[in-house]
Structures are given as C-alpha cells and as structure tokens.
mmCIF file with all atom_site columns, C-alpha atoms in Angstrom:
data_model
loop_
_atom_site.group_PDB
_atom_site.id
_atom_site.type_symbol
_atom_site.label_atom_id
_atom_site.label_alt_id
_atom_site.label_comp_id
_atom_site.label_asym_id
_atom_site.label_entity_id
_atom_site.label_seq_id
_atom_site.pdbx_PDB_ins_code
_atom_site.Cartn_x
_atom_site.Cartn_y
_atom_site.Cartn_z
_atom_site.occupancy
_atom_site.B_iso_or_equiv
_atom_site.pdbx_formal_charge
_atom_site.auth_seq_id
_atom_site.auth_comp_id
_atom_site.auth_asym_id
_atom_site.auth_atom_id
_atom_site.pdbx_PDB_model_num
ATOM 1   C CA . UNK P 1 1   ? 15.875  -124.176 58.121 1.00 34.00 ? 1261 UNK P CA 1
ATOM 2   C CA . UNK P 1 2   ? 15.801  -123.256 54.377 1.00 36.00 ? 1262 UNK P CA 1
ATOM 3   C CA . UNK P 1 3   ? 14.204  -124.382 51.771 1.00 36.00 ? 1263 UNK P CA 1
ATOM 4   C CA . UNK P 1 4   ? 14.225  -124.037 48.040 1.00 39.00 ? 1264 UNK P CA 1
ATOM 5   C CA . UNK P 1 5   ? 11.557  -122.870 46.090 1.00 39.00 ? 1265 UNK P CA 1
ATOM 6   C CA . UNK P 1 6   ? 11.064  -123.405 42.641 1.00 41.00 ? 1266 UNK P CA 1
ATOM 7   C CA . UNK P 1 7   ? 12.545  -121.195 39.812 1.00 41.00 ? 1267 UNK P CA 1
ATOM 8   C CA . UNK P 1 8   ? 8.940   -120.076 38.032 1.00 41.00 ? 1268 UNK P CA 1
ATOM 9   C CA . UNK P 1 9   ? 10.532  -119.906 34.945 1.00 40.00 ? 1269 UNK P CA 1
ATOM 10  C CA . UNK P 1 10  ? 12.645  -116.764 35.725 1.00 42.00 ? 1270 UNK P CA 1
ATOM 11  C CA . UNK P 1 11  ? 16.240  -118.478 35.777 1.00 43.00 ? 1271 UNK P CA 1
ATOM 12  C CA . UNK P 1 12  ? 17.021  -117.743 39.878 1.00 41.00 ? 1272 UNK P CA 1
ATOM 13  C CA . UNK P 1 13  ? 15.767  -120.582 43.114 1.00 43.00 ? 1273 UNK P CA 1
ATOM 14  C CA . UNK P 1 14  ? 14.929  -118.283 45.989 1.00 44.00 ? 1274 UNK P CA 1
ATOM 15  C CA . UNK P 1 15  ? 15.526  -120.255 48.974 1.00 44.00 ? 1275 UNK P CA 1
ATOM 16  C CA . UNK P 1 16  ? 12.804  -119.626 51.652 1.00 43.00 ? 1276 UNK P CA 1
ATOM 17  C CA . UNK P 1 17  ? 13.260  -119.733 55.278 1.00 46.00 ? 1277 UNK P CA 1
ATOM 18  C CA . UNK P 1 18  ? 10.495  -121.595 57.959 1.00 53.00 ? 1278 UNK P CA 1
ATOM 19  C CA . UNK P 1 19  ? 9.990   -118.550 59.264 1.00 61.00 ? 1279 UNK P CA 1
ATOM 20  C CA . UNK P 1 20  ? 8.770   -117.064 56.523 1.00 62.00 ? 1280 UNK P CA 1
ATOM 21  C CA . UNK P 1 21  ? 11.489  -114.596 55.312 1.00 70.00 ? 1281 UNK P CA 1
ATOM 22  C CA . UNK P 1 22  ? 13.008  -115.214 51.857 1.00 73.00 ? 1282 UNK P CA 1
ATOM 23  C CA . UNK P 1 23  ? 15.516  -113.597 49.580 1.00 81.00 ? 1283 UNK P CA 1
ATOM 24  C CA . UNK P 1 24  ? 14.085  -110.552 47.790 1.00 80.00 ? 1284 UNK P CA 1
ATOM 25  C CA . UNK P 1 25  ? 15.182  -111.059 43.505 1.00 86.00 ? 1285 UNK P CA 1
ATOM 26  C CA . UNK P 1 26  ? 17.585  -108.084 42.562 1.00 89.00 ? 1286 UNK P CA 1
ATOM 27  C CA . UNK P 1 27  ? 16.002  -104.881 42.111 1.00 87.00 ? 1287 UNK P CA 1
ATOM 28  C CA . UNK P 1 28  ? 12.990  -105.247 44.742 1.00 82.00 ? 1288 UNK P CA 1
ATOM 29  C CA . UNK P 1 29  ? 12.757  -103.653 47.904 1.00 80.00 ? 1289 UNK P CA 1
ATOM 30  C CA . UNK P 1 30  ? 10.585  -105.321 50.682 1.00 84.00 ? 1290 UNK P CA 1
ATOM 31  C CA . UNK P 1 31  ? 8.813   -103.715 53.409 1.00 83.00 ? 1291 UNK P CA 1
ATOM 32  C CA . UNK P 1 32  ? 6.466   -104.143 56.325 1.00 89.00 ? 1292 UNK P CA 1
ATOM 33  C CA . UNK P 1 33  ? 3.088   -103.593 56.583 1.00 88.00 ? 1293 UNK P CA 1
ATOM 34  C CA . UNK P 1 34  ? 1.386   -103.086 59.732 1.00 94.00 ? 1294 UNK P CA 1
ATOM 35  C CA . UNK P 1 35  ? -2.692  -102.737 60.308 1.00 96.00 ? 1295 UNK P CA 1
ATOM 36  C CA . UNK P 1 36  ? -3.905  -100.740 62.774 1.00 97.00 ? 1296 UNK P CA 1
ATOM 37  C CA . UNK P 1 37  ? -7.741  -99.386  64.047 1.00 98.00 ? 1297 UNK P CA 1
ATOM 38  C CA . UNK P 1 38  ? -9.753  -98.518  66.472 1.00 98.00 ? 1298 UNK P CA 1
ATOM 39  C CA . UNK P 1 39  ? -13.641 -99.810  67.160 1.00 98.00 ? 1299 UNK P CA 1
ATOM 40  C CA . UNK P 1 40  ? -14.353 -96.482  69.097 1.00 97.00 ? 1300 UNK P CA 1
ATOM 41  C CA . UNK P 1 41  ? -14.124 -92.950  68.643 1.00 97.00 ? 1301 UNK P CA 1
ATOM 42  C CA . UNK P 1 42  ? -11.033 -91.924  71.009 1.00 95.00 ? 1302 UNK P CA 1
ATOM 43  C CA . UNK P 1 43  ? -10.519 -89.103  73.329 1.00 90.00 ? 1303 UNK P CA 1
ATOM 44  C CA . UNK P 1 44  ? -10.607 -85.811  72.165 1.00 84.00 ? 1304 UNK P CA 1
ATOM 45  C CA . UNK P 1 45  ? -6.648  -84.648  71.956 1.00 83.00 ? 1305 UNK P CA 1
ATOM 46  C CA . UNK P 1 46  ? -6.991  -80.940  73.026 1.00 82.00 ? 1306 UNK P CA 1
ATOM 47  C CA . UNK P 1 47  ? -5.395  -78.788  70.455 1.00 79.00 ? 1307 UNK P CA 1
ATOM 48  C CA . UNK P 1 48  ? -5.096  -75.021  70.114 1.00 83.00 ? 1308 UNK P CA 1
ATOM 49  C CA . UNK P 1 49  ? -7.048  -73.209  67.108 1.00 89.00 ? 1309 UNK P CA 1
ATOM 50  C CA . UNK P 1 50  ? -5.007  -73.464  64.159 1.00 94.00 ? 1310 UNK P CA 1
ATOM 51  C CA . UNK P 1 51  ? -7.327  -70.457  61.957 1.00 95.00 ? 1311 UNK P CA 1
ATOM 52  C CA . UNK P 1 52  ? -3.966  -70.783  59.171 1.00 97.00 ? 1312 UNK P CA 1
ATOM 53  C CA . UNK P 1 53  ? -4.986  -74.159  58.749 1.00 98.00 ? 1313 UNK P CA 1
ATOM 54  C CA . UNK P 1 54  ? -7.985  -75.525  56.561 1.00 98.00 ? 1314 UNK P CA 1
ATOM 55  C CA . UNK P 1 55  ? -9.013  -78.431  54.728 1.00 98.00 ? 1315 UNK P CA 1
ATOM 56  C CA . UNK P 1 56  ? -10.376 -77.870  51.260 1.00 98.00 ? 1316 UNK P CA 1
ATOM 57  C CA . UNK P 1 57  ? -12.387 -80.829  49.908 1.00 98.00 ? 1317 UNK P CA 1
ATOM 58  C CA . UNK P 1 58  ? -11.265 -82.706  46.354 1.00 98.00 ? 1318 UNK P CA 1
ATOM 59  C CA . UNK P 1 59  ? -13.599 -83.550  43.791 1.00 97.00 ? 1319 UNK P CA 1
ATOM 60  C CA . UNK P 1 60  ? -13.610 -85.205  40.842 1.00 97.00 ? 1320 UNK P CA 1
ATOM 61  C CA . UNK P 1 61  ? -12.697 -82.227  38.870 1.00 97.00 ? 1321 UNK P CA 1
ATOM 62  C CA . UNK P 1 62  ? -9.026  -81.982  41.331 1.00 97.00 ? 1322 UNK P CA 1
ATOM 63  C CA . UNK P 1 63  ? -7.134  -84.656  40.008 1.00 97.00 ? 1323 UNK P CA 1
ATOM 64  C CA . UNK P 1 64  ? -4.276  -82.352  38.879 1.00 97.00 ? 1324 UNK P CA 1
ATOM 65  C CA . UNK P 1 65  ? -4.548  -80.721  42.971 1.00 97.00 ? 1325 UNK P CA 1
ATOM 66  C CA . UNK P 1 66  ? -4.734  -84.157  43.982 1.00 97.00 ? 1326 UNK P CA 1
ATOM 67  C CA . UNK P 1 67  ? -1.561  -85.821  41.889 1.00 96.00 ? 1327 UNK P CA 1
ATOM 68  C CA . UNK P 1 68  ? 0.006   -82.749  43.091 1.00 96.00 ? 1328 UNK P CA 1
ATOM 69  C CA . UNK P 1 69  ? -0.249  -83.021  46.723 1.00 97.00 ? 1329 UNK P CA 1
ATOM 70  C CA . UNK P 1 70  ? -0.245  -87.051  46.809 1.00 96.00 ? 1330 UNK P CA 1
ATOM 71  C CA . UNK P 1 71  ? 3.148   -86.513  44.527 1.00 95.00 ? 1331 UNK P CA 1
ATOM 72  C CA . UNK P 1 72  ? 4.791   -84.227  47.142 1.00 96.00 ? 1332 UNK P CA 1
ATOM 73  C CA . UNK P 1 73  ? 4.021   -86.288  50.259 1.00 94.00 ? 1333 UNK P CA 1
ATOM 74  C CA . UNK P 1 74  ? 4.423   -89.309  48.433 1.00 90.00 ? 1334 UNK P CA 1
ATOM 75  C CA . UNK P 1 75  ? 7.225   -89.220  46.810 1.00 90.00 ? 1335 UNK P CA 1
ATOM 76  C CA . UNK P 1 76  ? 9.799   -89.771  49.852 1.00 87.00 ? 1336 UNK P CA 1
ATOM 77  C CA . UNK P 1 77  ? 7.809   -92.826  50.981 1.00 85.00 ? 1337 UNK P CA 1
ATOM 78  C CA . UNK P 1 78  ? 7.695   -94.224  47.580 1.00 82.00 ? 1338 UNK P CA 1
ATOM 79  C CA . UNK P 1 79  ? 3.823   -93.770  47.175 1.00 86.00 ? 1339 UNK P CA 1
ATOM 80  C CA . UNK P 1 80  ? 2.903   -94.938  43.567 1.00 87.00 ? 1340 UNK P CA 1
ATOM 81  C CA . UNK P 1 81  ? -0.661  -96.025  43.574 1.00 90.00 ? 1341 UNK P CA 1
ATOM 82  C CA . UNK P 1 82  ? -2.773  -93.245  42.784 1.00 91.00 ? 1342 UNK P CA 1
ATOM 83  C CA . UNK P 1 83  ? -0.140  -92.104  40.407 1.00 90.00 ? 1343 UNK P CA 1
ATOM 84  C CA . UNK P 1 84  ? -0.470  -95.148  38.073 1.00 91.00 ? 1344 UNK P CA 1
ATOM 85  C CA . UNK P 1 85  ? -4.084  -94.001  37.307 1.00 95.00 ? 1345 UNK P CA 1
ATOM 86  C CA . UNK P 1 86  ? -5.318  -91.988  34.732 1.00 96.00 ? 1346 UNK P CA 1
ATOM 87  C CA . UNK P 1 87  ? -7.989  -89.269  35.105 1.00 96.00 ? 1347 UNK P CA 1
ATOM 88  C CA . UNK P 1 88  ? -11.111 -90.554  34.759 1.00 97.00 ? 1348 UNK P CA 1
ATOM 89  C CA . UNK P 1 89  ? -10.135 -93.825  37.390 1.00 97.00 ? 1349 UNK P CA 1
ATOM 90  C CA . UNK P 1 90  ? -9.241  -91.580  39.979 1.00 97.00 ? 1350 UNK P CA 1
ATOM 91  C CA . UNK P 1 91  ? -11.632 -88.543  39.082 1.00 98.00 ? 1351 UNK P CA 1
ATOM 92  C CA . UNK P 1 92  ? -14.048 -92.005  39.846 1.00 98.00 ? 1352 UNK P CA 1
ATOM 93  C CA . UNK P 1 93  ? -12.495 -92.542  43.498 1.00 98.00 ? 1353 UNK P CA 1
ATOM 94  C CA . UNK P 1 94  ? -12.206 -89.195  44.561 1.00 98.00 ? 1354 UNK P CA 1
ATOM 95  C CA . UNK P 1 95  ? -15.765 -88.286  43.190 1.00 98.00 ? 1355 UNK P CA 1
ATOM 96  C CA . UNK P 1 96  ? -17.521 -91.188  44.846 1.00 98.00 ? 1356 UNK P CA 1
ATOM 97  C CA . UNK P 1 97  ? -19.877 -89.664  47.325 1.00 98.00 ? 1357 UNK P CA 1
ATOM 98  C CA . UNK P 1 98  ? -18.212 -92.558  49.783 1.00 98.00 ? 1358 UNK P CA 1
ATOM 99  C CA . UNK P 1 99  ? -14.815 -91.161  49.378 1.00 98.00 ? 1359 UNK P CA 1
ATOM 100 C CA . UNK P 1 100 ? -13.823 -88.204  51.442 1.00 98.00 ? 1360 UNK P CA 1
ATOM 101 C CA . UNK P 1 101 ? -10.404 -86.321  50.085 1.00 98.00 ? 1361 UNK P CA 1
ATOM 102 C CA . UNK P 1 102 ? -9.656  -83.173  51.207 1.00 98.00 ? 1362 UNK P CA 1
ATOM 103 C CA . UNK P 1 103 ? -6.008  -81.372  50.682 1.00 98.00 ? 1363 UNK P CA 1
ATOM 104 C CA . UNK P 1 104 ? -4.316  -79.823  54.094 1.00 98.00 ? 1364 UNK P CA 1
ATOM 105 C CA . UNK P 1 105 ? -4.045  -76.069  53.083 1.00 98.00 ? 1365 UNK P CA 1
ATOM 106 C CA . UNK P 1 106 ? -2.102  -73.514  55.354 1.00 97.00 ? 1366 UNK P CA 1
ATOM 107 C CA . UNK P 1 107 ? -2.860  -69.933  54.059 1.00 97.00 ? 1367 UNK P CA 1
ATOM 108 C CA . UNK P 1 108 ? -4.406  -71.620  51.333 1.00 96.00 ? 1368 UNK P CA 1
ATOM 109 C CA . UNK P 1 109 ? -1.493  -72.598  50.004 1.00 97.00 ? 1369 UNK P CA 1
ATOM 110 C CA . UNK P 1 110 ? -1.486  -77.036  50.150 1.00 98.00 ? 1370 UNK P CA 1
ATOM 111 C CA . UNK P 1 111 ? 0.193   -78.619  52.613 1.00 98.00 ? 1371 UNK P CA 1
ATOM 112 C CA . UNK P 1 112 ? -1.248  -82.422  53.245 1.00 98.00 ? 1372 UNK P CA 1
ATOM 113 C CA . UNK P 1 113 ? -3.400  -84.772  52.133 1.00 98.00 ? 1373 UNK P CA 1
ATOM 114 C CA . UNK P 1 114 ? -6.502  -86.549  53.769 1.00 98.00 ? 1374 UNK P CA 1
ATOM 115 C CA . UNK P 1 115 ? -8.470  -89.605  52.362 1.00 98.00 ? 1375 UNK P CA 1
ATOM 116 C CA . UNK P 1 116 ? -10.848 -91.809  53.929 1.00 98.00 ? 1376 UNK P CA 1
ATOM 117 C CA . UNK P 1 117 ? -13.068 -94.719  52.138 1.00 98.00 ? 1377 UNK P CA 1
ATOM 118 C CA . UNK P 1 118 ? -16.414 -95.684  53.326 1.00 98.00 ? 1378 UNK P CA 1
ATOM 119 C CA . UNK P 1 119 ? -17.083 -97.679  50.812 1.00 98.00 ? 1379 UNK P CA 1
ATOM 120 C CA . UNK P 1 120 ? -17.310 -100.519 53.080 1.00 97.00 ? 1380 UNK P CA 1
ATOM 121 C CA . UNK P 1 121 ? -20.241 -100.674 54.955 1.00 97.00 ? 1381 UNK P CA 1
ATOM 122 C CA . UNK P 1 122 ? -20.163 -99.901  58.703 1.00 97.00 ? 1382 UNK P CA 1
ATOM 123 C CA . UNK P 1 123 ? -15.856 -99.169  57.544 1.00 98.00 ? 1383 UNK P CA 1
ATOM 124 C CA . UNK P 1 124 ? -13.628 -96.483  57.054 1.00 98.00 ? 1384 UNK P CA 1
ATOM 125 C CA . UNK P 1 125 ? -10.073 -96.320  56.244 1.00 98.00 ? 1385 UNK P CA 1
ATOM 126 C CA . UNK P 1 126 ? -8.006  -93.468  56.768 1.00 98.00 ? 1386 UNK P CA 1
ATOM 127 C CA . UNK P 1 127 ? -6.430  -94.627  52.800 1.00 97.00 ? 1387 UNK P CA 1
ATOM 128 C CA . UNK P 1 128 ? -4.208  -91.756  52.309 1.00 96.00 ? 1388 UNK P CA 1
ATOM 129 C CA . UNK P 1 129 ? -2.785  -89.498  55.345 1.00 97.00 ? 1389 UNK P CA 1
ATOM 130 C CA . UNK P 1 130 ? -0.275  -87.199  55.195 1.00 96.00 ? 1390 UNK P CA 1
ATOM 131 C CA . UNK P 1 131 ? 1.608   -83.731  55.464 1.00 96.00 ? 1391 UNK P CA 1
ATOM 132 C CA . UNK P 1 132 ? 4.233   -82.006  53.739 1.00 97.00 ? 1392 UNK P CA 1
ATOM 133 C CA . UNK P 1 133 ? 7.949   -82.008  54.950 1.00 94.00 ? 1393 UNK P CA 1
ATOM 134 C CA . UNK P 1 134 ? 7.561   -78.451  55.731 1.00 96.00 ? 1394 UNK P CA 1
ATOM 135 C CA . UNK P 1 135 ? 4.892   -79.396  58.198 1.00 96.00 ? 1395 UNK P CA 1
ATOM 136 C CA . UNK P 1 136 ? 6.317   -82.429  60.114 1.00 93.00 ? 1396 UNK P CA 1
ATOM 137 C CA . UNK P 1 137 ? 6.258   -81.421  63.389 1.00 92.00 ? 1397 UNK P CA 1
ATOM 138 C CA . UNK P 1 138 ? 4.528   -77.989  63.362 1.00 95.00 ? 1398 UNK P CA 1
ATOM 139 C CA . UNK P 1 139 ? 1.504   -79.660  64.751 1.00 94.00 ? 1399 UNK P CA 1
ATOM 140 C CA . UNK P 1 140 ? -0.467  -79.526  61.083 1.00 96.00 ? 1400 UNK P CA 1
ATOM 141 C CA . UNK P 1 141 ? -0.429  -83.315  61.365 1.00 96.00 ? 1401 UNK P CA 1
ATOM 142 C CA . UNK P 1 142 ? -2.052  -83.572  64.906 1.00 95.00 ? 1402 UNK P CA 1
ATOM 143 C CA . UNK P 1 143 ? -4.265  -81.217  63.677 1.00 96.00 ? 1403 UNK P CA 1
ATOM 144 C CA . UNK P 1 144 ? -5.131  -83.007  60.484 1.00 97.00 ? 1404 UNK P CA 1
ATOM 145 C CA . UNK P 1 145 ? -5.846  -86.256  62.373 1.00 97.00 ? 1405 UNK P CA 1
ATOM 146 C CA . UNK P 1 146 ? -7.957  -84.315  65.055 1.00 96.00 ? 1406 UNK P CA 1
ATOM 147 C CA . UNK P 1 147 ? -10.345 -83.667  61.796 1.00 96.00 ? 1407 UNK P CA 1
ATOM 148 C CA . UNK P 1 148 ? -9.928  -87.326  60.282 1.00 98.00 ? 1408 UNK P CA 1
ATOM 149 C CA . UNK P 1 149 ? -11.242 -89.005  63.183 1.00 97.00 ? 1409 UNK P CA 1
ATOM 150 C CA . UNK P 1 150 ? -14.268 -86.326  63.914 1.00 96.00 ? 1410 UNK P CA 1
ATOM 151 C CA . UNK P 1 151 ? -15.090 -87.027  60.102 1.00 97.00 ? 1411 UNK P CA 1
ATOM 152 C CA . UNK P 1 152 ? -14.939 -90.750  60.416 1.00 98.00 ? 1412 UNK P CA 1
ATOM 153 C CA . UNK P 1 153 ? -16.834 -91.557  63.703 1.00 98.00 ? 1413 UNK P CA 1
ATOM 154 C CA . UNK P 1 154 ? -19.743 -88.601  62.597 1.00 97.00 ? 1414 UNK P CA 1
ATOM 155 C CA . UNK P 1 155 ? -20.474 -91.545  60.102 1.00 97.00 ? 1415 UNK P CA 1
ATOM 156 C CA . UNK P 1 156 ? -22.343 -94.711  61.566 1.00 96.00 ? 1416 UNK P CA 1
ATOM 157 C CA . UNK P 1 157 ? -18.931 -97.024  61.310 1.00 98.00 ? 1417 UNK P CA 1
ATOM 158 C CA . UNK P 1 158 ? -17.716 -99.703  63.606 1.00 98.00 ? 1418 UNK P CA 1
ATOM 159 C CA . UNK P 1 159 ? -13.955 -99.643  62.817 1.00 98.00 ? 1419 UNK P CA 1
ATOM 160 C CA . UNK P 1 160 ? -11.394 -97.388  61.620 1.00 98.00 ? 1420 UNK P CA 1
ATOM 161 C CA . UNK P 1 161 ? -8.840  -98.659  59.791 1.00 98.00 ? 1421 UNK P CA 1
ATOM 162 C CA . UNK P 1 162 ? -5.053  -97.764  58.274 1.00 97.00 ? 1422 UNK P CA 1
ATOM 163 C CA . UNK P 1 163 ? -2.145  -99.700  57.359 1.00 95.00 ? 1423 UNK P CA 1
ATOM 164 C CA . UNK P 1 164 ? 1.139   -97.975  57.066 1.00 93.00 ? 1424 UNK P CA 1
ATOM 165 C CA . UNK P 1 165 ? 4.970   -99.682  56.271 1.00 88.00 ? 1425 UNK P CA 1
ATOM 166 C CA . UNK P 1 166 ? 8.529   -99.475  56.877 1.00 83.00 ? 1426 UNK P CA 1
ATOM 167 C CA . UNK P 1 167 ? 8.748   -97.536  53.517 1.00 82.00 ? 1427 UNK P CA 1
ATOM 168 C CA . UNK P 1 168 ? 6.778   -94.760  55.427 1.00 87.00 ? 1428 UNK P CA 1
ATOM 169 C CA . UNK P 1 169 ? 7.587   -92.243  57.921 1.00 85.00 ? 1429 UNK P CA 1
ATOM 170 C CA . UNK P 1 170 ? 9.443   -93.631  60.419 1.00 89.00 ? 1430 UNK P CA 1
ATOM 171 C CA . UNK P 1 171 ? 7.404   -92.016  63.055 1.00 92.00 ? 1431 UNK P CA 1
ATOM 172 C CA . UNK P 1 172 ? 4.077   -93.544  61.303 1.00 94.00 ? 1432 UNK P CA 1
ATOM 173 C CA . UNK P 1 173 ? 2.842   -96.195  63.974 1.00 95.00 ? 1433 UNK P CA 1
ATOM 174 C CA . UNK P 1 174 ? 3.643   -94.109  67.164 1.00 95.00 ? 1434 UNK P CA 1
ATOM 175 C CA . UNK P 1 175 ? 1.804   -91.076  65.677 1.00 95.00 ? 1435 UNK P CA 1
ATOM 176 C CA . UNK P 1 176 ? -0.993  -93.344  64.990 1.00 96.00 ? 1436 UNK P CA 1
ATOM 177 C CA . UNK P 1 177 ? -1.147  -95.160  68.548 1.00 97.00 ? 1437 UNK P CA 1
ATOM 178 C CA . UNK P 1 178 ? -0.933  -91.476  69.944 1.00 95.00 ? 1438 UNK P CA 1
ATOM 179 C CA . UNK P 1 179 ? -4.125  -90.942  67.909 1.00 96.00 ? 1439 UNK P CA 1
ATOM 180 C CA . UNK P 1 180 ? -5.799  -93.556  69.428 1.00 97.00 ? 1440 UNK P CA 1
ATOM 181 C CA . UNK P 1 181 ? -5.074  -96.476  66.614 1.00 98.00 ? 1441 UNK P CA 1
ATOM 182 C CA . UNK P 1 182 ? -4.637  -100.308 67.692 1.00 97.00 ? 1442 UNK P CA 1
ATOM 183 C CA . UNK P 1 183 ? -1.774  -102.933 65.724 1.00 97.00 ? 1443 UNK P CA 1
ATOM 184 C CA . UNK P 1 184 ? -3.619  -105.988 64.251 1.00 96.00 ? 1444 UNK P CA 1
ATOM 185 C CA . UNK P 1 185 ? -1.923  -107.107 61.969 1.00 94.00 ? 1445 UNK P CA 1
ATOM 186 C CA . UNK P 1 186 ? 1.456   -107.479 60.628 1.00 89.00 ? 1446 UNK P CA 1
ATOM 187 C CA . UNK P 1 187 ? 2.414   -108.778 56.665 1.00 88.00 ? 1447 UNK P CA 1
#
C-alpha cells in the first residue's frame, strides 16, 4: 500500500510504501547499510608471514598520505567523507590519541587503509577498512584484518563495531563474518 508524502516545498510528492521503501528524487542513489560486531575477540585465523607487508601509522602531520590512500580505495565505493574535510578537521581525527590510522604498505609502497575509533568508551569501530584493487585477493586484506582485530581487543573494549553498504565491495559482509563479525542491524 502506498502512500503520499508531502512535497516539502521541492515541487515532486514521493509516494512511500508500508514497507518502508520509497522513490529515490532524480539524481540520488540509495544504498544499504548493514551493522555488524563482535563482543569477543575471535579465533586467531592462521596466516603465513607476510615480511612485504607493514602497517605504517598516520598522524596528524599525514593528511596528504591519508587523502591519498582513502582517495584510491575510496573512490570505487563512492567514499566521500573524509574528503569533504579540510586539514586541520581531519589532522584533528587522525591525531587524536583515540584514533588509530595506519596505511597498508607493501614494500613500502601504500596499499590499504586501516582506521579504528575508540573514542567511545569500552568501543571501537573498525571506521575505515580497506585495500587497494591491486591487493584484493592477494591475502593483504586477511592480513590487514588479522592486525585490526589484535589492535582492537589489546584495548579494554566490549564491542567491535563496522557498518559497511551495498555501495561497497560486494564481498564486504562475507569477508567480515569470515573475520569473526556479527549482522545487527540493517538501515
């Protein structure tokens, strides 16, 4: 059953449906998010020594590294967010002593990303996680994740959290039940 919902002053009725989908205007592109955690450090995943592989920690002097490498994973998935600031708001979240970034290097040379926020007590989210298309399915992201989850649960947390969406990597949620992640929550 549809029904319509008012205009808002923009000159177009979107007509909702009772089950909560609706039209999307012209020119916007929905998605699906889906929340996923875990309230215990999982399993160790056994993974060979990767010695080409290293993670080298941002600060809030490596904005330019860090626009860099978000910019090159991101930009396939549509990640804006981090983009949209300027300098000193992001030198401020990657420079808070509760943020942990670190860029994926192999041979030194970038090839990921890895952010988790503990700004919430007894939290962390695994905010920004990814590799470069060159590395999808070398093993760089198993790898990567092997050191996400070690970082997190060394800190006194009670949940781990990420949220991922149809806009991402197809293979997003699977890779992240493999790693031991739980669905939530859908929006």
């Amino acid at each position: 059953m549809a029904m319509q919902l008012p205009n808002e002053g923009r000159g177009m009725t979107k007509t909702a449906l009772s089950d909560g989908c609706h039209d999307l205007p012209p020119g916007k592109i929905g998605c699906i998010v889906t929340f996923l955690e875990m309230t215990a450090p999982p399993a160790p995943r056994a993974a060979p020594p990767r010695p080409e592989l290293a993670l080298r920690p941002l600060g809030a002097a490596d904005t330019a590294l860090y626009r860099q490498v978000f910019r090159v994973i991101g930009e396939r998935w549509l990640w804006f967010s981090r983009l949209g600031l300027d300098d000193t708001a992001l030198a401020r979240i990657i420079g808070d002593p509760a943020v942990a970034a670190y860029a994926l290097t192999r041979d030194g040379m970038p090839a990921g990303l890895l952010e988790l926020d503990f700004r919430r007590q007894g939290e962390a989210e695994l905010k920004f996680f990814g590799v470069y298309d060159t590395e999808i399915g070398t093993g760089a992201g198993r790898w990567l994740m092997g050191r996400a989850l070690a970082m997190a649960w060394a800190r006194p947390i009670r949940r781990l959290w990420v949220h991922t969406c149809t806009l991402d990597h197809p293979g997003a949620i699977a890779f992240y039940r493999r790693s031991g992640f739980t669905p939530y929550k859908s929006a």
